[in-house]
Every structure is written in structure tokens, then in C-alpha cells.
PDB file of C-alpha atoms in Angstrom:
ATOM      1  CA  UNK A   1       0.000   0.000   0.000  1.00  0.00           C
ATOM      2  CA  UNK A   2       1.145   3.519  -0.756  1.00  0.00           C
ATOM      3  CA  UNK A   3       2.512   5.442   2.208  1.00  0.00           C
ATOM      4  CA  UNK A   4       3.450   9.023   2.921  1.00  0.00           C
ATOM      5  CA  UNK A   5       6.508   9.938   0.880  1.00  0.00           C
ATOM      6  CA  UNK A   6       8.948  12.573   2.038  1.00  0.00           C
ATOM      7  CA  UNK A   7      11.869  13.939   0.107  1.00  0.00           C
ATOM      8  CA  UNK A   8      14.684  14.268   0.476  1.00  0.00           C
ATOM      9  CA  UNK A   9      15.442  11.741   3.199  1.00  0.00           C
ATOM     10  CA  UNK A  10      18.588  13.571   4.210  1.00  0.00           C
ATOM     11  CA  UNK A  11      19.635  17.165   3.686  1.00  0.00           C
ATOM     12  CA  UNK A  12      22.726  19.062   4.747  1.00  0.00           C
ATOM     13  CA  UNK A  13      22.671  22.849   4.581  1.00  0.00           C
ATOM     14  CA  UNK A  14      24.849  25.643   5.856  1.00  0.00           C
ATOM     15  CA  UNK A  15      23.697  28.358   8.217  1.00  0.00           C
ATOM     16  CA  UNK A  16      21.639  31.085   6.570  1.00  0.00           C
ATOM     17  CA  UNK A  17      20.815  28.871   3.586  1.00  0.00           C
ATOM     18  CA  UNK A  18      17.301  27.839   2.596  1.00  0.00           C
ATOM     19  CA  UNK A  19      15.771  24.387   2.423  1.00  0.00           C
ATOM     20  CA  UNK A  20      12.595  22.945   0.944  1.00  0.00           C
ATOM     21  CA  UNK A  21      11.110  19.726   2.258  1.00  0.00           C
ATOM     22  CA  UNK A  22       8.439  17.907   0.317  1.00  0.00           C
ATOM     23  CA  UNK A  23       5.643  15.638   1.441  1.00  0.00           C
ATOM     24  CA  UNK A  24       3.408  13.489  -0.719  1.00  0.00           C
ATOM     25  CA  UNK A  25       0.405  12.227   1.255  1.00  0.00           C
ATOM     26  CA  UNK A  26      -1.329   8.919   0.867  1.00  0.00           C
ATOM     27  CA  UNK A  27      -3.664   9.026  -2.170  1.00  0.00           C
ATOM     28  CA  UNK A  28      -7.060  10.553  -1.331  1.00  0.00           C
ATOM     29  CA  UNK A  29      -5.748  12.038   1.909  1.00  0.00           C
ATOM     30  CA  UNK A  30      -6.504  15.742   1.995  1.00  0.00           C
ATOM     31  CA  UNK A  31      -4.900  16.740   5.295  1.00  0.00           C
ATOM     32  CA  UNK A  32      -1.190  17.135   5.881  1.00  0.00           C
ATOM     33  CA  UNK A  33       0.637  17.780   9.142  1.00  0.00           C
ATOM     34  CA  UNK A  34       4.270  18.800   9.700  1.00  0.00           C
ATOM     35  CA  UNK A  35       6.169  17.891  12.859  1.00  0.00           C
ATOM     36  CA  UNK A  36       9.707  18.695  13.973  1.00  0.00           C
ATOM     37  CA  UNK A  37      11.659  16.277  16.155  1.00  0.00           C
ATOM     38  CA  UNK A  38      14.892  17.625  17.594  1.00  0.00           C
ATOM     39  CA  UNK A  39      17.640  15.288  18.822  1.00  0.00           C
ATOM     40  CA  UNK A  40      16.330  13.305  21.765  1.00  0.00           C
ATOM     41  CA  UNK A  41      13.054  15.197  21.700  1.00  0.00           C
ATOM     42  CA  UNK A  42       9.440  14.294  21.063  1.00  0.00           C
ATOM     43  CA  UNK A  43       7.836  15.438  17.813  1.00  0.00           C
ATOM     44  CA  UNK A  44       6.440  18.961  17.962  1.00  0.00           C
ATOM     45  CA  UNK A  45       3.601  20.099  15.753  1.00  0.00           C
ATOM     46  CA  UNK A  46       4.490  22.839  13.272  1.00  0.00           C
ATOM     47  CA  UNK A  47       1.586  23.374  10.896  1.00  0.00           C
ATOM     48  CA  UNK A  48      -1.240  21.596   9.111  1.00  0.00           C
ATOM     49  CA  UNK A  49      -3.276  21.958   5.951  1.00  0.00           C
ATOM     50  CA  UNK A  50      -6.729  20.736   4.986  1.00  0.00           C
ATOM     51  CA  UNK A  51      -7.946  21.019   1.433  1.00  0.00           C
ATOM     52  CA  UNK A  52      -5.035  23.312   0.546  1.00  0.00           C
ATOM     53  CA  UNK A  53      -5.810  25.776   3.326  1.00  0.00           C
ATOM     54  CA  UNK A  54      -3.832  26.177   6.521  1.00  0.00           C
ATOM     55  CA  UNK A  55      -5.879  24.569   9.258  1.00  0.00           C
ATOM     56  CA  UNK A  56      -3.709  24.932  12.329  1.00  0.00           C
ATOM     57  CA  UNK A  57      -0.409  26.409  13.358  1.00  0.00           C
ATOM     58  CA  UNK A  58       1.929  25.368  16.112  1.00  0.00           C
ATOM     59  CA  UNK A  59       5.411  26.367  17.104  1.00  0.00           C
ATOM     60  CA  UNK A  60       6.599  27.198  13.605  1.00  0.00           C
ATOM     61  CA  UNK A  61       9.223  29.958  13.321  1.00  0.00           C
ATOM     62  CA  UNK A  62       8.460  32.951  11.116  1.00  0.00           C
ATOM     63  CA  UNK A  63      11.437  31.898   8.971  1.00  0.00           C
ATOM     64  CA  UNK A  64       9.448  28.823   7.937  1.00  0.00           C
ATOM     65  CA  UNK A  65       6.501  28.745   5.593  1.00  0.00           C
ATOM     66  CA  UNK A  66       4.490  25.947   4.086  1.00  0.00           C
ATOM     67  CA  UNK A  67       1.742  25.328   1.618  1.00  0.00           C
ATOM     68  CA  UNK A  68      -0.367  22.551   0.207  1.00  0.00           C
ATOM     69  CA  UNK A  69      -0.778  22.300  -3.540  1.00  0.00           C
ATOM     70  CA  UNK A  70      -3.679  21.280  -5.745  1.00  0.00           C
ATOM     71  CA  UNK A  71      -2.445  17.676  -5.834  1.00  0.00           C
ATOM     72  CA  UNK A  72      -2.375  17.754  -1.995  1.00  0.00           C
ATOM     73  CA  UNK A  73       1.368  17.480  -1.700  1.00  0.00           C
ATOM     74  CA  UNK A  74       2.912  19.916   0.715  1.00  0.00           C
ATOM     75  CA  UNK A  75       6.205  21.777   0.921  1.00  0.00           C
ATOM     76  CA  UNK A  76       7.894  23.206   3.986  1.00  0.00           C
ATOM     77  CA  UNK A  77      10.177  26.105   3.131  1.00  0.00           C
ATOM     78  CA  UNK A  78      12.843  27.043   5.630  1.00  0.00           C
ATOM     79  CA  UNK A  79      14.953  30.176   5.268  1.00  0.00           C
ATOM     80  CA  UNK A  80      17.879  31.682   7.165  1.00  0.00           C
ATOM     81  CA  UNK A  81      18.650  28.267   8.583  1.00  0.00           C
ATOM     82  CA  UNK A  82      20.097  28.078  12.072  1.00  0.00           C
ATOM     83  CA  UNK A  83      22.021  25.304  13.761  1.00  0.00           C
ATOM     84  CA  UNK A  84      18.996  24.702  15.978  1.00  0.00           C
ATOM     85  CA  UNK A  85      16.895  23.818  12.961  1.00  0.00           C
ATOM     86  CA  UNK A  86      18.763  20.526  12.707  1.00  0.00           C
ATOM     87  CA  UNK A  87      16.086  17.935  13.309  1.00  0.00           C
ATOM     88  CA  UNK A  88      13.989  15.178  11.828  1.00  0.00           C
ATOM     89  CA  UNK A  89      10.994  16.655  10.045  1.00  0.00           C
ATOM     90  CA  UNK A  90       7.955  14.427   9.743  1.00  0.00           C
ATOM     91  CA  UNK A  91       4.973  14.757   7.533  1.00  0.00           C
ATOM     92  CA  UNK A  92       1.741  12.939   8.301  1.00  0.00           C
ATOM     93  CA  UNK A  93      -1.466  12.675   6.322  1.00  0.00           C
ATOM     94  CA  UNK A  94      -5.078  11.833   7.067  1.00  0.00           C
ATOM     95  CA  UNK A  95      -8.390  11.874   5.295  1.00  0.00           C
ATOM     96  CA  UNK A  96     -10.495  14.723   6.661  1.00  0.00           C
ATOM     97  CA  UNK A  97      -9.818  16.409   9.950  1.00  0.00           C
ATOM     98  CA  UNK A  98      -9.917  15.128  13.450  1.00  0.00           C
ATOM     99  CA  UNK A  99     -10.338  11.779  15.108  1.00  0.00           C
ATOM    100  CA  UNK A 100      -8.598   9.819  12.426  1.00  0.00           C
ATOM    101  CA  UNK A 101      -5.340   7.981  12.268  1.00  0.00           C
ATOM    102  CA  UNK A 102      -2.410   9.995  10.965  1.00  0.00           C
ATOM    103  CA  UNK A 103       0.043   8.083   8.800  1.00  0.00           C
ATOM    104  CA  UNK A 104       3.605   9.308   9.115  1.00  0.00           C
ATOM    105  CA  UNK A 105       6.330   9.456   6.509  1.00  0.00           C
ATOM    106  CA  UNK A 106       9.886   8.317   7.165  1.00  0.00           C
ATOM    107  CA  UNK A 107      10.976  11.872   7.802  1.00  0.00           C
ATOM    108  CA  UNK A 108      13.592  14.209   6.381  1.00  0.00           C
ATOM    109  CA  UNK A 109      16.720  14.564   8.469  1.00  0.00           C
ATOM    110  CA  UNK A 110      17.983  18.127   8.139  1.00  0.00           C
ATOM    111  CA  UNK A 111      21.452  18.922   9.345  1.00  0.00           C
ATOM    112  CA  UNK A 112      22.540  22.552   9.461  1.00  0.00           C
ATOM    113  CA  UNK A 113      26.301  23.068   9.647  1.00  0.00           C
TER     114      UNK A 113
ATOM    115  CA  UNK B   1      -2.375  23.217  28.633  1.00  0.00           C
ATOM    116  CA  UNK B   2      -2.667  19.771  27.210  1.00  0.00           C
ATOM    117  CA  UNK B   3       0.191  17.409  27.991  1.00  0.00           C
ATOM    118  CA  UNK B   4       1.096  13.785  27.695  1.00  0.00           C
ATOM    119  CA  UNK B   5       3.424  12.361  30.305  1.00  0.00           C
ATOM    120  CA  UNK B   6       5.629   9.338  29.947  1.00  0.00           C
ATOM    121  CA  UNK B   7       7.336   9.048  33.330  1.00  0.00           C
ATOM    122  CA  UNK B   8       9.983   6.553  32.257  1.00  0.00           C
ATOM    123  CA  UNK B   9      12.727   7.855  29.973  1.00  0.00           C
ATOM    124  CA  UNK B  10      14.463   4.465  29.719  1.00  0.00           C
ATOM    125  CA  UNK B  11      13.286   0.946  30.481  1.00  0.00           C
ATOM    126  CA  UNK B  12      15.347  -2.225  30.221  1.00  0.00           C
ATOM    127  CA  UNK B  13      13.704  -5.631  30.173  1.00  0.00           C
ATOM    128  CA  UNK B  14      14.949  -9.114  29.494  1.00  0.00           C
ATOM    129  CA  UNK B  15      13.893 -10.856  26.334  1.00  0.00           C
ATOM    130  CA  UNK B  16      10.785 -12.888  27.037  1.00  0.00           C
ATOM    131  CA  UNK B  17       9.778 -10.777  30.021  1.00  0.00           C
ATOM    132  CA  UNK B  18       6.609  -8.730  30.162  1.00  0.00           C
ATOM    133  CA  UNK B  19       6.559  -5.019  29.476  1.00  0.00           C
ATOM    134  CA  UNK B  20       4.472  -2.076  30.590  1.00  0.00           C
ATOM    135  CA  UNK B  21       5.125   1.467  29.411  1.00  0.00           C
ATOM    136  CA  UNK B  22       3.269   4.177  31.256  1.00  0.00           C
ATOM    137  CA  UNK B  23       1.405   7.101  29.769  1.00  0.00           C
ATOM    138  CA  UNK B  24      -0.791   9.733  31.394  1.00  0.00           C
ATOM    139  CA  UNK B  25      -2.838  12.329  29.561  1.00  0.00           C
ATOM    140  CA  UNK B  26      -4.187  15.554  30.922  1.00  0.00           C
ATOM    141  CA  UNK B  27      -6.952  16.705  28.622  1.00  0.00           C
ATOM    142  CA  UNK B  28     -10.421  15.683  27.598  1.00  0.00           C
ATOM    143  CA  UNK B  29     -13.338  13.686  28.859  1.00  0.00           C
ATOM    144  CA  UNK B  30     -13.126  11.509  25.759  1.00  0.00           C
ATOM    145  CA  UNK B  31      -9.502  11.507  24.711  1.00  0.00           C
ATOM    146  CA  UNK B  32      -8.209  10.070  21.478  1.00  0.00           C
ATOM    147  CA  UNK B  33      -4.994   8.270  22.344  1.00  0.00           C
ATOM    148  CA  UNK B  34      -2.241   6.626  20.339  1.00  0.00           C
ATOM    149  CA  UNK B  35       0.963   4.693  20.799  1.00  0.00           C
ATOM    150  CA  UNK B  36       3.710   4.991  18.185  1.00  0.00           C
ATOM    151  CA  UNK B  37       7.038   3.189  17.903  1.00  0.00           C
ATOM    152  CA  UNK B  38      10.159   4.694  16.387  1.00  0.00           C
ATOM    153  CA  UNK B  39      13.306   2.767  15.526  1.00  0.00           C
ATOM    154  CA  UNK B  40      16.538   4.798  15.340  1.00  0.00           C
ATOM    155  CA  UNK B  41      16.480   7.196  12.394  1.00  0.00           C
ATOM    156  CA  UNK B  42      13.100   5.930  11.276  1.00  0.00           C
ATOM    157  CA  UNK B  43       9.601   7.264  11.087  1.00  0.00           C
ATOM    158  CA  UNK B  44       6.748   6.765  13.501  1.00  0.00           C
ATOM    159  CA  UNK B  45       4.733   3.578  13.199  1.00  0.00           C
ATOM    160  CA  UNK B  46       1.317   3.380  14.777  1.00  0.00           C
ATOM    161  CA  UNK B  47       0.977   0.481  17.223  1.00  0.00           C
ATOM    162  CA  UNK B  48      -2.595   1.074  18.340  1.00  0.00           C
ATOM    163  CA  UNK B  49      -5.195   3.721  19.028  1.00  0.00           C
ATOM    164  CA  UNK B  50      -8.138   4.344  21.327  1.00  0.00           C
ATOM    165  CA  UNK B  51     -11.112   6.408  20.290  1.00  0.00           C
ATOM    166  CA  UNK B  52     -13.994   4.908  22.256  1.00  0.00           C
ATOM    167  CA  UNK B  53     -15.559   1.606  23.220  1.00  0.00           C
ATOM    168  CA  UNK B  54     -13.643  -1.272  24.707  1.00  0.00           C
ATOM    169  CA  UNK B  55     -10.974   0.098  27.033  1.00  0.00           C
ATOM    170  CA  UNK B  56      -8.544  -2.701  26.189  1.00  0.00           C
ATOM    171  CA  UNK B  57      -7.136  -2.079  22.734  1.00  0.00           C
ATOM    172  CA  UNK B  58      -5.193  -4.610  20.707  1.00  0.00           C
ATOM    173  CA  UNK B  59      -2.457  -3.438  18.377  1.00  0.00           C
ATOM    174  CA  UNK B  60       0.162  -4.776  16.047  1.00  0.00           C
ATOM    175  CA  UNK B  61       3.219  -6.796  17.040  1.00  0.00           C
ATOM    176  CA  UNK B  62       1.439  -8.278  20.064  1.00  0.00           C
ATOM    177  CA  UNK B  63       1.008  -4.965  21.890  1.00  0.00           C
ATOM    178  CA  UNK B  64      -2.082  -3.909  23.790  1.00  0.00           C
ATOM    179  CA  UNK B  65      -3.030  -0.868  25.829  1.00  0.00           C
ATOM    180  CA  UNK B  66      -5.642  -0.213  28.453  1.00  0.00           C
ATOM    181  CA  UNK B  67      -7.472   3.078  28.808  1.00  0.00           C
ATOM    182  CA  UNK B  68      -8.286   3.935  32.424  1.00  0.00           C
ATOM    183  CA  UNK B  69     -10.268   7.126  32.755  1.00  0.00           C
ATOM    184  CA  UNK B  70     -10.044   7.155  36.555  1.00  0.00           C
ATOM    185  CA  UNK B  71      -6.259   7.247  36.333  1.00  0.00           C
ATOM    186  CA  UNK B  72      -5.998   9.303  33.126  1.00  0.00           C
ATOM    187  CA  UNK B  73      -3.725   6.567  31.864  1.00  0.00           C
ATOM    188  CA  UNK B  74      -3.174   4.647  28.647  1.00  0.00           C
ATOM    189  CA  UNK B  75      -0.418   2.177  29.431  1.00  0.00           C
ATOM    190  CA  UNK B  76       1.125  -0.010  26.757  1.00  0.00           C
ATOM    191  CA  UNK B  77       1.764  -3.674  27.493  1.00  0.00           C
ATOM    192  CA  UNK B  78       3.276  -6.722  25.895  1.00  0.00           C
ATOM    193  CA  UNK B  79       3.357 -10.138  27.601  1.00  0.00           C
ATOM    194  CA  UNK B  80       6.672 -11.275  26.125  1.00  0.00           C
ATOM    195  CA  UNK B  81       9.219  -8.868  24.715  1.00  0.00           C
ATOM    196  CA  UNK B  82      11.377  -9.724  21.700  1.00  0.00           C
ATOM    197  CA  UNK B  83      14.798  -8.234  20.975  1.00  0.00           C
ATOM    198  CA  UNK B  84      13.309  -6.549  17.904  1.00  0.00           C
ATOM    199  CA  UNK B  85      11.022  -4.502  20.163  1.00  0.00           C
ATOM    200  CA  UNK B  86      13.975  -2.340  21.221  1.00  0.00           C
ATOM    201  CA  UNK B  87      13.011   1.155  20.063  1.00  0.00           C
ATOM    202  CA  UNK B  88      11.548   4.382  21.343  1.00  0.00           C
ATOM    203  CA  UNK B  89       7.854   4.460  22.139  1.00  0.00           C
ATOM    204  CA  UNK B  90       5.717   7.573  22.052  1.00  0.00           C
ATOM    205  CA  UNK B  91       2.298   8.023  23.558  1.00  0.00           C
ATOM    206  CA  UNK B  92       0.219  10.728  21.886  1.00  0.00           C
ATOM    207  CA  UNK B  93      -3.122  12.421  22.316  1.00  0.00           C
ATOM    208  CA  UNK B  94      -5.121  14.174  19.673  1.00  0.00           C
ATOM    209  CA  UNK B  95      -5.738  17.792  20.549  1.00  0.00           C
ATOM    210  CA  UNK B  96      -7.399  20.169  18.132  1.00  0.00           C
ATOM    211  CA  UNK B  97      -6.825  17.830  15.164  1.00  0.00           C
ATOM    212  CA  UNK B  98      -3.108  17.541  15.842  1.00  0.00           C
ATOM    213  CA  UNK B  99      -1.088  15.155  17.954  1.00  0.00           C
ATOM    214  CA  UNK B 100       0.595  16.060  21.213  1.00  0.00           C
ATOM    215  CA  UNK B 101       3.344  13.604  22.019  1.00  0.00           C
ATOM    216  CA  UNK B 102       4.881  12.475  25.263  1.00  0.00           C
ATOM    217  CA  UNK B 103       8.654  12.685  25.681  1.00  0.00           C
ATOM    218  CA  UNK B 104       9.064   9.056  24.726  1.00  0.00           C
ATOM    219  CA  UNK B 105      10.353   5.948  26.483  1.00  0.00           C
ATOM    220  CA  UNK B 106      13.435   4.183  25.171  1.00  0.00           C
ATOM    221  CA  UNK B 107      13.111   0.430  25.506  1.00  0.00           C
ATOM    222  CA  UNK B 108      16.230  -1.680  25.757  1.00  0.00           C
ATOM    223  CA  UNK B 109      15.978  -5.451  25.568  1.00  0.00           C
ATOM    224  CA  UNK B 110      18.694  -7.579  27.096  1.00  0.00           C
ATOM    225  CA  UNK B 111      19.260 -11.176  26.123  1.00  0.00           C
TER     226      UNK B 111
END
């Protein structure tokens, strides 16, 4: 069965550079969530989209932005990268909003040097 | 504020022994609760979930969890642990259509 696809799996960037992370949800899923998991930390919610509109916002820095496209894939854009942005970034998708099981991708490991 | 507490940061059990990982939630009369497992460098895999109904929930890989409203708990159990169960386990609660995770419990299995 198709799962949530994230690309790239690994990314190394220098400070002050930009990065774009992509997430392709499970087919027919219309809701996408982004989570950030720092080293030794639990995943923290960043932002979510439902039907291409932002549905909720968590602890996402102003340097980050995201959107969901017409094919429901989502991109997380990160600018002016800082060392502290090094983390595993997860995308999850569901069908509809609320009370449903979120399927997670394998994550993108971003390392800022 | 909503929070999910996993009191044990690390747990070590012998292979074949039973396991219980603790989780307490702090929000909601009818919480939606999940347990995820994460192997090193990997994504989160759903083990089981509780939405309503029977308070004893069966999951994959032989895991089960019991929802106890009186204790605000959703502890994960397995009767006999295998070496391949070594991983980090996260309890999570749905809050406002997103998941709030506990800090995780790292399970080590000794042979």
C-alpha cells in the first residue's frame, strides 16, 4: 500500500541557507501535518493543511513557511537556517480532519552546519 | 495546557519478560490516544489507538493498551518482549486535530 513519501530523506545545509522539504500524502488524503523532532526530543507540531488551506499552526518559526498544492502534496520552506533547525521533520497525512489515524512518513533529516 | 506524560525515559527488560510502558494524559473527557514506535532514524509507526468503546485495545506486534479514565492513563503492554522490540515508544493524544506527544520511552531489551 502507498505510504506518505517525504523527500529528500537527508539534507545538509549551511547556516543562513534555505531548504525545501516535500511531502506526498497517501492518495485521497486531503490533510497534511508537519512535525519537527529535535535530537532526543518528542515530535512537535508545526503546521497543518486541509484542502489546501492552513488549518492549524503550532510552534513554527516565522522563517518557515508551508503550503499545500492542488495535488495535496505539501512543501515546507525554511529560510535563514540556524544550527537549531537541525532535526527530523515528519509529515503525516489523514483523510479529513480530526479523530482519524495519521500516517507518518519516514521523515527528512535536516542537518545545518 | 494539554500534555502527555511518559514518566519513564528508559526501560530495560529481558527478552521474554513482560513489558508495561506508562502514559498519562491531561486533557479531555473523551480523549483520542495513540501509541507509536520509532526505531533509530526511522519514522513513527502506529501500534494502536483508542477512540472509544472497549478500554482494552489490541495493536500490532502483540502490543495492547488499556485506557483507564479514573487514572488518566493509557499504558502499553506486551506479555513477552522480543529483541526486535527495542526502540523508542511515544504516547500521543489528539488535541485540536493535531497530535501532542509524550517525551518518549526508550526500551532496551537484554538477552
